[in-house]
Coordinates of N, CA and C in Angstrom, one line a residue:
M1 N 75.6 130.6 106.8 CA 74.2 130.1 106.8 C 73.7 130.5 108.2
R2 N 72.5 131.2 108.2 CA 71.9 131.6 109.4 C 70.7 130.7 109.7
E3 N 70.6 130.1 110.9 CA 69.5 129.3 111.3 C 69.0 129.7 112.7
I4 N 67.7 129.5 112.9 CA 67.1 129.8 114.2 C 66.5 128.5 114.7
I5 N 67.0 128.1 115.9 CA 66.4 126.9 116.6 C 65.2 127.5 117.3
L6 N 64.0 127.0 117.0 CA 62.8 127.7 117.5 C 61.9 126.7 118.3
D7 N 61.3 127.2 119.3 CA 60.3 126.4 120.1 C 59.2 127.3 120.5
T8 N 58.0 126.8 120.7 CA 56.9 127.6 121.2 C 56.1 126.8 122.3
E9 N 55.4 127.6 123.1 CA 54.4 127.0 124.0 C 53.0 127.6 123.6
T10 N 51.9 126.9 123.8 CA 50.6 127.3 123.4 C 49.6 127.0 124.4
T11 N 48.3 127.5 124.1 CA 47.2 127.2 125.0 C 46.6 125.8 124.7
G12 N 47.0 125.2 123.6 CA 46.4 123.9 123.2 C 47.0 123.4 122.0
L13 N 46.2 122.6 121.3 CA 46.8 121.8 120.1 C 46.4 122.3 118.8
D14 N 45.4 123.2 118.7 CA 44.8 123.5 117.4 C 44.6 125.0 117.2
P15 N 45.4 125.7 116.4 CA 45.2 127.1 116.2 C 44.0 127.5 115.4
L16 N 43.4 126.5 114.7 CA 42.2 126.7 114.0 C 41.0 126.7 114.9
R17 N 41.1 126.3 116.1 CA 40.0 126.3 117.0 C 40.2 127.3 118.2
G18 N 41.1 128.2 117.9 CA 41.2 129.3 118.9 C 42.4 129.2 119.8
D19 N 43.2 128.2 119.7 CA 44.4 128.1 120.6 C 45.4 129.1 120.1
R20 N 46.2 129.6 121.0 CA 47.1 130.7 120.7 C 48.5 130.4 121.3
L21 N 49.5 131.2 120.7 CA 50.9 131.1 121.2 C 50.9 131.9 122.6
V22 N 51.8 131.3 123.5 CA 52.0 132.0 124.8 C 53.5 132.2 125.1
E23 N 54.4 131.6 124.3 CA 55.8 131.7 124.5 C 56.5 131.4 123.2
I24 N 57.6 132.1 122.9 CA 58.5 131.8 121.8 C 59.9 131.9 122.3
G25 N 60.7 130.9 122.0 CA 62.1 130.9 122.3 C 63.0 130.6 121.0
G26 N 64.0 131.3 120.8 CA 64.8 131.1 119.6 C 66.3 131.2 119.9
I27 N 67.1 130.4 119.3 CA 68.6 130.4 119.4 C 69.2 130.6 118.0
E28 N 70.0 131.6 117.8 CA 70.6 131.9 116.5 C 71.9 131.1 116.3
L29 N 72.0 130.4 115.2 CA 73.2 129.7 114.7 C 73.7 130.3 113.5
I30 N 75.0 130.5 113.4 CA 75.6 130.8 112.1 C 76.6 129.7 111.7
N31 N 76.4 129.1 110.6 CA 77.2 127.9 110.2 C 77.2 126.9 111.3
H32 N 76.0 126.6 111.9 CA 75.8 125.6 112.9 C 76.5 125.9 114.3
F33 N 77.0 127.1 114.5 CA 77.5 127.5 115.8 C 76.7 128.6 116.4
P34 N 76.3 128.4 117.7 CA 75.5 129.5 118.4 C 76.3 130.8 118.4
T35 N 75.6 131.9 118.2 CA 76.2 133.2 118.2 C 76.1 133.9 119.5
G36 N 75.2 133.3 120.4 CA 74.9 134.0 121.6 C 73.7 134.9 121.6
R37 N 73.1 135.1 120.3 CA 71.9 135.9 120.2 C 70.7 135.0 120.3
T38 N 69.8 135.5 121.1 CA 68.6 134.7 121.4 C 67.3 135.6 121.3
Y39 N 66.2 134.9 121.2 CA 64.9 135.6 121.2 C 64.0 134.9 122.1
H40 N 63.4 135.7 123.1 CA 62.5 135.0 124.0 C 61.4 136.0 124.5
V41 N 60.1 135.6 124.3 CA 59.0 136.4 124.7 C 57.9 135.5 125.3
Y42 N 57.2 136.1 126.3 CA 55.9 135.6 126.7 C 54.8 136.4 126.1
I43 N 53.7 135.8 125.7 CA 52.7 136.4 124.9 C 51.3 136.3 125.6
N44 N 50.6 137.4 125.7 CA 49.2 137.4 126.2 C 48.4 136.7 125.1
P45 N 47.8 135.6 125.4 CA 47.0 134.9 124.3 C 45.6 135.5 124.2
E46 N 45.2 136.4 125.0 CA 43.9 137.1 124.9 C 42.8 136.0 125.1
R47 N 43.0 135.1 125.9 CA 42.0 134.0 126.2 C 42.4 133.3 127.5
D48 N 41.6 132.4 127.9 CA 41.9 131.6 129.2 C 43.0 130.6 128.9
M49 N 43.5 130.0 130.0 CA 44.5 128.9 129.9 C 43.9 127.6 130.3
P50 N 43.7 126.7 129.4 CA 43.2 125.4 129.8 C 44.1 124.6 130.8
E51 N 43.5 123.9 131.7 CA 44.3 123.2 132.7 C 45.3 122.2 132.1
E52 N 45.0 121.6 131.0 CA 45.9 120.6 130.4 C 47.2 121.3 129.9
A53 N 47.0 122.5 129.3 CA 48.2 123.2 128.8 C 49.0 123.8 130.0
F54 N 48.3 124.3 131.0 CA 49.0 124.8 132.2 C 49.9 123.7 132.8
R55 N 49.4 122.5 132.8 CA 50.2 121.4 133.4 C 51.5 121.1 132.6
V56 N 51.5 121.4 131.3 CA 52.6 121.2 130.4 C 53.7 122.3 130.7
H57 N 53.3 123.6 130.6 CA 54.3 124.6 130.7 C 54.2 125.5 131.9
G58 N 53.2 125.4 132.7 CA 53.1 126.2 133.9 C 52.8 127.7 133.7
L59 N 52.4 128.1 132.6 CA 52.1 129.5 132.3 C 50.6 129.8 132.5
S60 N 50.3 130.6 133.5 CA 48.9 130.8 133.8 C 48.4 132.0 133.1
A61 N 47.1 132.1 133.0 CA 46.5 133.3 132.4 C 46.8 134.6 133.2
E62 N 46.9 134.4 134.5 CA 47.3 135.6 135.3 C 48.7 136.1 135.0
F63 N 49.6 135.1 134.9 CA 51.0 135.5 134.6 C 51.1 136.2 133.2
L64 N 50.3 135.7 132.3 CA 50.4 136.3 130.9 C 49.6 137.5 130.7
A65 N 48.8 137.9 131.7 CA 47.8 139.0 131.4 C 48.5 140.3 131.1
D66 N 49.7 140.6 131.7 CA 50.3 141.9 131.4 C 51.4 141.8 130.3
K67 N 51.5 140.6 129.6 CA 52.5 140.4 128.6 C 52.0 141.0 127.3
P68 N 52.9 141.3 126.3 CA 52.4 141.9 125.1 C 51.6 140.9 124.2
R69 N 50.7 141.4 123.5 CA 50.0 140.5 122.5 C 50.9 140.3 121.3
F70 N 50.7 139.2 120.5 CA 51.5 138.9 119.4 C 51.6 140.1 118.4
A71 N 50.4 140.8 118.2 CA 50.4 141.9 117.3 C 51.4 143.0 117.8
D72 N 51.6 143.1 119.1 CA 52.5 144.1 119.6 C 54.0 143.8 119.3
L73 N 54.3 142.5 119.2 CA 55.7 142.1 119.1 C 56.1 141.5 117.7
V74 N 55.1 141.5 116.8 CA 55.3 140.8 115.5 C 56.5 141.4 114.7
A75 N 56.6 142.7 114.8 CA 57.7 143.3 114.0 C 59.1 142.8 114.5
D76 N 59.3 142.8 115.8 CA 60.6 142.3 116.3 C 60.8 140.8 116.0
F77 N 59.7 140.0 116.1 CA 59.8 138.6 115.8 C 60.2 138.4 114.4
W78 N 59.5 139.1 113.5 CA 59.7 139.0 112.0 C 61.1 139.4 111.7
S79 N 61.6 140.4 112.3 CA 63.0 140.9 111.9 C 64.0 139.9 112.4
F80 N 63.7 139.1 113.5 CA 64.6 138.1 114.0 C 64.7 136.8 113.1
V81 N 63.5 136.5 112.5 CA 63.5 135.2 111.8 C 63.5 135.3 110.2
E82 N 63.2 136.5 109.7 CA 62.8 136.6 108.3 C 63.9 136.1 107.3
D83 N 65.2 136.2 107.6 CA 66.2 135.8 106.6 C 66.8 134.4 107.0
A84 N 66.3 133.7 108.0 CA 66.9 132.5 108.5 C 66.1 131.3 108.1
T85 N 66.7 130.1 108.2 CA 66.1 128.9 108.2 C 65.7 128.5 109.6
L86 N 64.4 128.1 109.8 CA 63.9 127.7 111.1 C 64.1 126.2 111.3
V87 N 64.7 125.9 112.5 CA 64.9 124.5 112.9 C 64.0 124.2 114.1
I88 N 63.0 123.3 113.9 CA 62.0 123.1 114.9 C 61.7 121.6 115.0
H89 N 61.4 121.2 116.3 CA 61.1 119.8 116.5 C 59.6 119.6 116.4
N90 N 59.1 118.8 115.5 CA 57.7 118.7 115.1 C 57.2 120.0 114.5
A91 N 57.9 120.4 113.4 CA 57.7 121.7 112.8 C 56.3 122.0 112.4
S92 N 55.5 121.1 112.0 CA 54.1 121.4 111.5 C 53.3 121.9 112.7
F93 N 53.5 121.5 113.9 CA 52.8 122.0 115.0 C 53.1 123.5 115.3
D94 N 54.4 123.8 115.5 CA 54.8 125.2 115.8 C 54.5 126.1 114.6
M95 N 54.7 125.7 113.4 CA 54.5 126.5 112.3 C 53.0 126.8 112.0
G96 N 52.2 125.8 112.4 CA 50.7 126.1 112.3 C 50.3 127.3 113.2
F97 N 50.9 127.3 114.4 CA 50.6 128.4 115.3 C 51.2 129.7 114.8
I98 N 52.5 129.7 114.4 CA 53.2 130.9 114.0 C 52.5 131.5 112.8
N99 N 52.2 130.7 111.8 CA 51.6 131.3 110.6 C 50.1 131.7 110.9
A100 N 49.4 131.1 111.8 CA 48.1 131.6 112.2 C 48.2 132.9 112.8
E101 N 49.2 133.1 113.7 CA 49.4 134.4 114.4 C 49.8 135.5 113.3
L102 N 50.7 135.1 112.4 CA 51.1 136.1 111.4 C 49.9 136.5 110.5
K103 N 49.0 135.5 110.2 CA 47.9 135.8 109.4 C 47.0 136.8 110.1
R104 N 46.8 136.7 111.4 CA 46.0 137.6 112.2 C 46.5 139.0 112.1
T105 N 47.8 139.2 111.9 CA 48.4 140.6 111.9 C 48.5 141.0 110.5
G106 N 48.1 140.3 109.5 CA 48.2 140.7 108.1 C 49.6 140.4 107.5
R107 N 50.4 139.6 108.2 CA 51.7 139.3 107.6 C 51.6 138.0 106.8
P108 N 52.5 137.9 105.8 CA 52.6 136.7 105.0 C 53.0 135.5 105.9
P109 N 52.7 134.3 105.5 CA 53.1 133.1 106.3 C 54.6 132.9 106.1
F110 N 55.3 132.3 107.0 CA 56.7 132.0 106.9 C 56.8 130.8 105.9
P111 N 57.6 130.8 104.9 CA 57.7 129.7 103.9 C 58.2 128.4 104.5
M112 N 57.4 127.4 104.3 CA 57.7 126.1 104.9 C 59.0 125.4 104.2
D113 N 59.4 125.9 103.0 CA 60.6 125.4 102.4 C 61.8 125.9 103.1
R114 N 61.7 126.8 104.1 CA 62.8 127.2 104.9 C 62.7 126.8 106.3
V115 N 62.0 125.6 106.5 CA 61.9 125.1 107.8 C 62.4 123.6 107.8
V116 N 63.3 123.3 108.8 CA 63.8 122.0 109.0 C 63.2 121.4 110.2
D117 N 62.6 120.1 110.0 CA 62.0 119.4 111.1 C 62.9 118.4 111.7
T118 N 63.4 118.6 112.9 CA 64.3 117.7 113.5 C 63.6 116.4 113.9
L119 N 62.3 116.4 114.1 CA 61.6 115.1 114.4 C 61.6 114.2 113.2
A120 N 61.4 114.8 112.0 CA 61.5 114.0 110.8 C 63.0 113.5 110.6
M121 N 63.9 114.3 110.9 CA 65.4 113.9 110.8 C 65.7 112.8 111.7
A122 N 65.2 112.8 112.9 CA 65.5 111.8 113.9 C 64.8 110.5 113.5
R123 N 63.6 110.6 113.0 CA 62.9 109.3 112.6 C 63.5 108.7 111.4
R124 N 64.1 109.5 110.5 CA 64.9 108.9 109.3 C 66.2 108.3 109.8
R125 N 66.8 108.9 110.8 CA 68.1 108.4 111.2 C 67.9 107.2 112.2
F126 N 66.9 107.2 113.0 CA 66.7 106.1 114.0 C 65.3 105.6 113.8
P127 N 65.0 104.9 112.7 CA 63.6 104.4 112.5 C 63.2 103.4 113.6
G128 N 61.9 103.7 114.0 CA 61.4 102.8 115.1 C 61.7 103.1 116.5
S129 N 62.6 104.1 116.7 CA 63.1 104.5 118.0 C 62.3 105.7 118.5
P130 N 62.2 105.9 119.8 CA 61.6 107.2 120.3 C 62.3 108.4 119.8
A131 N 61.6 109.4 119.4 CA 62.2 110.6 118.8 C 61.7 111.9 119.4
S132 N 61.2 111.8 120.7 CA 60.9 113.0 121.4 C 62.2 113.8 121.8
L133 N 62.1 115.0 122.2 CA 63.2 115.8 122.5 C 63.9 115.1 123.7
D134 N 63.2 114.7 124.7 CA 63.8 114.0 125.9 C 64.5 112.7 125.4
A135 N 63.9 111.9 124.6 CA 64.5 110.7 124.1 C 65.8 111.0 123.4
L136 N 65.8 112.0 122.5 CA 67.1 112.4 121.8 C 68.1 112.9 122.7
C137 N 67.8 113.7 123.7 CA 68.8 114.1 124.7 C 69.4 112.9 125.4
S138 N 68.6 111.9 125.8 CA 69.1 110.7 126.4 C 70.0 110.0 125.4
R139 N 69.6 109.9 124.2 CA 70.5 109.1 123.2 C 71.8 109.8 123.0
F140 N 71.8 111.1 123.0 CA 73.1 111.8 122.7 C 73.8 112.3 123.9
G141 N 73.3 111.9 125.1 CA 74.0 112.3 126.4 C 74.0 113.7 126.7
I142 N 72.9 114.4 126.3 CA 72.7 115.8 126.6 C 71.9 116.0 127.9
D143 N 72.4 116.8 128.8 CA 71.8 117.0 130.1 C 70.5 117.8 130.0
N144 N 69.4 117.2 130.2 CA 68.1 117.9 130.2 C 67.4 117.9 131.6
S145 N 68.2 117.8 132.6 CA 67.7 117.7 134.0 C 66.9 118.9 134.4
R146 N 67.2 120.1 133.8 CA 66.5 121.3 134.1 C 65.1 121.3 133.5
R147 N 64.8 120.4 132.6 CA 63.5 120.4 131.9 C 62.4 119.7 132.7
T148 N 62.0 120.3 133.9 CA 61.0 119.7 134.7 C 59.6 120.0 134.1
R149 N 59.5 121.2 133.3 CA 58.4 121.5 132.5 C 58.8 122.1 131.2
H150 N 57.9 122.1 130.2 CA 58.3 122.6 128.9 C 58.5 124.2 129.1
G151 N 59.5 124.7 128.4 CA 59.8 126.1 128.3 C 60.4 126.4 127.0
A152 N 60.0 127.4 126.3 CA 60.4 127.6 124.9 C 61.9 127.8 124.7
L153 N 62.5 128.7 125.6 CA 63.9 129.0 125.4 C 64.8 127.8 125.8
L154 N 64.4 127.2 126.9 CA 65.2 126.0 127.4 C 65.1 124.9 126.4
D155 N 63.9 124.6 125.8 CA 63.7 123.6 124.8 C 64.5 123.9 123.5
A156 N 64.6 125.2 123.2 CA 65.4 125.6 122.0 C 66.8 125.3 122.3
E157 N 67.3 125.6 123.5 CA 68.7 125.3 123.8 C 69.0 123.9 123.7
L158 N 68.2 123.0 124.2 CA 68.4 121.6 124.1 C 68.3 121.1 122.7
L159 N 67.3 121.7 121.9 CA 67.2 121.3 120.5 C 68.4 121.7 119.7
A160 N 69.0 122.8 120.1 CA 70.2 123.2 119.3 C 71.3 122.1 119.5
D161 N 71.5 121.6 120.7 CA 72.5 120.5 120.9 C 72.1 119.2 120.1
V162 N 70.8 118.9 120.2 CA 70.3 117.7 119.5 C 70.5 117.9 118.0
Y163 N 70.2 119.1 117.4 CA 70.3 119.3 116.0 C 71.8 119.1 115.5
I164 N 72.7 119.7 116.3 CA 74.1 119.5 116.0 C 74.5 118.1 115.9
E165 N 74.0 117.3 116.8 CA 74.3 115.8 116.8 C 73.6 115.2 115.6
L166 N 72.4 115.5 115.3 CA 71.7 114.9 114.2 C 72.4 115.2 112.8
I167 N 73.1 116.3 112.7 CA 73.8 116.6 111.4 C 75.3 116.2 111.5
G168 N 75.7 115.5 112.6 CA 77.0 115.1 112.8 C 78.0 116.2 113.1
G169 N 77.5 117.4 113.5 CA 78.4 118.5 113.7 C 79.4 118.3 114.8
R170 N 79.1 117.6 115.9 CA 80.1 117.5 116.9 C 81.3 116.6 116.4
Q171 N 81.0 115.5 115.7 CA 82.0 114.7 115.2 C 82.9 115.5 114.2
A172 N 82.2 116.3 113.3 CA 82.9 117.1 112.3 C 83.8 118.1 113.0
S173 N 83.3 118.7 114.1 CA 84.1 119.7 114.8 C 85.4 119.1 115.4
F174 N 85.2 117.8 115.9 CA 86.4 117.1 116.4 C 87.5 117.0 115.3
G175 N 87.1 116.6 114.1 CA 88.0 116.5 113.0 C 88.7 117.8 112.6
L176 N 87.9 118.9 112.6 CA 88.4 120.2 112.3 C 89.4 120.7 113.4
A177 N 89.0 120.4 114.7 CA 89.9 120.7 115.8 C 91.2 120.0 115.7
E178 N 91.1 118.8 115.4 CA 92.4 118.0 115.2 C 93.3 118.5 114.1
A179 N 92.6 118.9 113.0 CA 93.4 119.4 111.9 C 94.0 120.8 112.3
A180 N 93.2 121.6 113.0 CA 93.8 122.9 113.4 C 94.9 122.7 114.4
S181 N 94.8 121.7 115.3 CA 95.8 121.4 116.3 C 97.1 120.9 115.6
A182 N 96.9 120.1 114.5 CA 98.1 119.7 113.8 C 98.8 120.8 113.1
T183 N 98.0 121.8 112.6 CA 98.6 122.9 111.9 C 99.4 123.8 112.9
R184 N 98.8 123.9 114.1 CA 99.5 124.7 115.2 C 100.8 124.0 115.6
R185 N 100.8 122.7 115.7 CA 102.0 122.0 116.1 C 103.1 122.1 115.0
A186 N 102.7 122.0 113.8 CA 103.6 122.2 112.7 C 104.2 123.6 112.7
A187 N 103.4 124.6 113.0 CA 103.8 126.0 113.0 C 104.8 126.2 114.1
R188 N 104.7 125.4 115.2 CA 105.7 125.6 116.3 C 106.9 124.7 116.1
G189 N 107.1 124.1 114.9 CA 108.2 123.3 114.6 C 108.1 121.9 115.1
Q190 N 106.9 121.5 115.4 CA 106.6 120.1 115.9 C 106.0 119.3 114.7
A191 N 106.7 119.2 113.6 CA 106.2 118.6 112.4 C 105.8 117.1 112.7
I192 N 104.7 116.7 112.2 CA 104.2 115.3 112.4 C 105.0 114.4 111.4
Q193 N 105.5 113.4 112.0 CA 106.3 112.4 111.2 C 105.4 111.2 110.8
L194 N 105.1 111.1 109.5 CA 104.3 110.0 109.0 C 105.3 109.0 108.4
Q195 N 105.1 107.7 108.8 CA 106.0 106.7 108.4 C 105.2 105.6 107.7
R196 N 105.8 105.1 106.6 CA 105.2 103.9 105.9 C 105.5 102.6 106.6
P197 N 104.6 101.7 106.6 CA 104.8 100.4 107.2 C 106.1 99.7 106.6
V198 N 106.3 99.9 105.3 CA 107.5 99.3 104.6 C 108.1 100.5 103.9
P199 N 109.3 100.9 104.3 CA 109.9 102.1 103.6 C 110.1 101.8 102.1
L200 N 110.0 102.9 101.3 CA 110.3 102.8 99.9 C 111.8 102.5 99.6
A201 N 112.0 101.8 98.6 CA 113.4 101.6 98.2 C 114.1 102.9 97.8
P202 N 115.3 103.2 98.2 CA 115.9 104.4 97.7 C 116.1 104.5 96.2
R203 N 115.9 105.7 95.7 CA 116.1 105.9 94.2 C 117.3 106.7 93.9
L204 N 118.0 107.2 95.0 CA 119.2 107.9 94.7 C 120.4 107.0 94.8
T205 N 121.4 107.3 94.0 CA 122.7 106.6 94.0 C 123.5 107.2 95.1
E206 N 124.5 106.4 95.5 CA 125.5 106.9 96.5 C 126.2 108.2 96.1
E207 N 126.5 108.3 94.8 CA 127.1 109.5 94.3 C 126.2 110.7 94.4
E208 N 124.9 110.5 94.1 CA 124.0 111.6 94.3 C 123.8 112.1 95.7
I209 N 123.8 111.1 96.6 CA 123.7 111.4 98.0 C 124.8 112.2 98.5
R210 N 126.1 111.8 98.1 CA 127.3 112.6 98.5 C 127.3 114.0 97.9
A211 N 126.8 114.1 96.7 CA 126.8 115.4 96.0 C 125.8 116.4 96.8
H212 N 124.7 115.8 97.2 CA 123.7 116.6 97.9 C 124.2 117.0 99.3
A213 N 124.9 116.1 99.9 CA 125.4 116.4 101.3 C 126.4 117.5 101.2
A214 N 127.2 117.5 100.1 CA 128.2 118.5 99.9 C 127.6 119.9 99.7
F215 N 126.5 119.9 98.9 CA 125.7 121.1 98.6 C 125.2 121.7 99.9
I216 N 124.7 120.8 100.8 CA 124.1 121.3 102.0 C 125.1 121.9 103.0
L217 N 126.3 121.3 103.0 CA 127.3 121.8 103.8 C 127.7 123.2 103.5
E218 N 127.6 123.5 102.2 CA 127.9 124.9 101.7 C 126.9 125.9 102.3
M219 N 125.7 125.5 102.7 CA 124.7 126.4 103.2 C 125.0 126.8 104.7
G220 N 125.8 126.1 105.4 CA 126.0 126.5 106.8 C 125.1 125.6 107.7
D221 N 125.4 125.8 109.0 CA 124.7 124.9 109.9 C 123.2 125.3 110.2
K222 N 122.7 126.4 109.6 CA 121.3 126.9 109.8 C 120.4 126.5 108.7
A223 N 120.9 125.7 107.8 CA 120.1 125.3 106.6 C 118.8 124.5 107.1
I224 N 117.7 124.8 106.5 CA 116.5 124.2 106.9 C 116.5 122.7 106.6
W225 N 117.4 122.2 105.8 CA 117.5 120.7 105.6 C 117.7 120.0 106.9
Y226 N 118.3 120.6 107.8 CA 118.7 119.9 109.1 C 117.4 119.6 109.9
D227 N 116.2 120.2 109.5 CA 115.0 119.9 110.2 C 114.6 118.4 109.9
Q228 N 115.1 117.9 108.8 CA 114.7 116.6 108.4 C 115.9 115.6 108.3
L229 N 117.1 116.2 108.3 CA 118.3 115.4 108.1 C 119.3 115.6 109.3
P230 N 120.0 114.6 109.7 CA 120.9 114.7 110.9 C 122.1 115.7 110.5
R231 N 122.5 116.4 111.5 CA 123.7 117.3 111.2 C 124.9 116.4 110.9
P232 N 125.8 116.9 110.1 CA 127.0 116.1 109.7 C 127.9 116.1 110.9
P233 N 128.6 114.9 111.1 CA 129.6 114.9 112.1 C 130.8 115.7 111.6
E234 N 131.7 116.0 112.6 CA 132.9 116.7 112.2 C 133.6 115.9 111.1
G235 N 134.1 116.6 110.2 CA 134.8 116.0 109.1 C 134.0 115.9 107.8
G236 N 132.6 116.3 108.0 CA 131.8 116.4 106.8 C 131.4 115.2 106.2
A237 N 131.1 114.1 106.9 CA 130.6 112.9 106.4 C 129.3 113.1 105.7
A238 N 128.9 112.2 104.8 CA 127.7 112.4 104.0 C 126.5 112.4 104.8
L239 N 125.5 113.2 104.5 CA 124.2 113.2 105.1 C 123.3 112.1 104.5
T240 N 122.5 111.5 105.3 CA 121.5 110.5 104.7 C 120.2 110.8 105.4
P241 N 119.1 110.6 104.7 CA 117.8 110.9 105.3 C 117.5 110.1 106.5
R242 N 116.8 110.6 107.5 CA 116.4 110.0 108.7 C 115.4 108.8 108.4

C-alpha cells in the first residue's frame, strides 16, 4: 500500500478568494514505512504575500518570485501522488487548495475517497483533547523542537510519525520485531522453553519410555532428540523428558 504524507503552505485560508499554494511537502510510505522518497517544492503564487501568512511560514513574495508556478510543476506533482492515498492533517483545507490549483491547470480533482484526515482520526481517538500537530507530537513524545515556523516538508515528516502512532504502527512493529527476534534465536539453536504452571500428567507408561530410550540410543549421540532430552549416562539408562 502506497501512501503520501502531505502538507502545504499557502497565502491564506480560502482558495476561492484568490489564496494560492506556496509550498508542498510529501513523504512516501509503503505499507506504513518511509521509503526515503520525498517531494518538496516552493511555488510562485503569482500574487502578494499577506503579512498574516508570512508570520506563519516565513515565505516572502520576494523569496518566491523566482520559484516555478504550479502550472510548471503540476506534471511532476501529479506523477508523485496519482496512485497513492494522501494522508493529511485537516485534509479539507489542503485538498481545497490542491484541487483548486489542479482545476486551474485543467487537471481533474484528486478523489477525496483516497484521502485520510489525521485530524479526524485524532479527534475520534482522543475526543475533547487538543488535536493540533504540535499537541499530537507532545502526546506521542515526538520531538518537534525544529518547528519554530510552519514548513511543508518538516510538518509532513512530523505528521508521518504522528500517523504511525495513530494507527498503532509502532506498537505493532514492536510485536513483529519480537517475533522476528524469537525466530532468529530459534534458528541459532536457542529454542524458547515454554513451561506450563502445572505440568501435564504423563501419558506414557514406563515400558513405552524405556522402548523409546532404546530406539534413540540406536541413532547415536548426534540424534536431534538430545536437543530436548538429556544424554544417557554411561550404561544406557532410560531417557526421560526434561
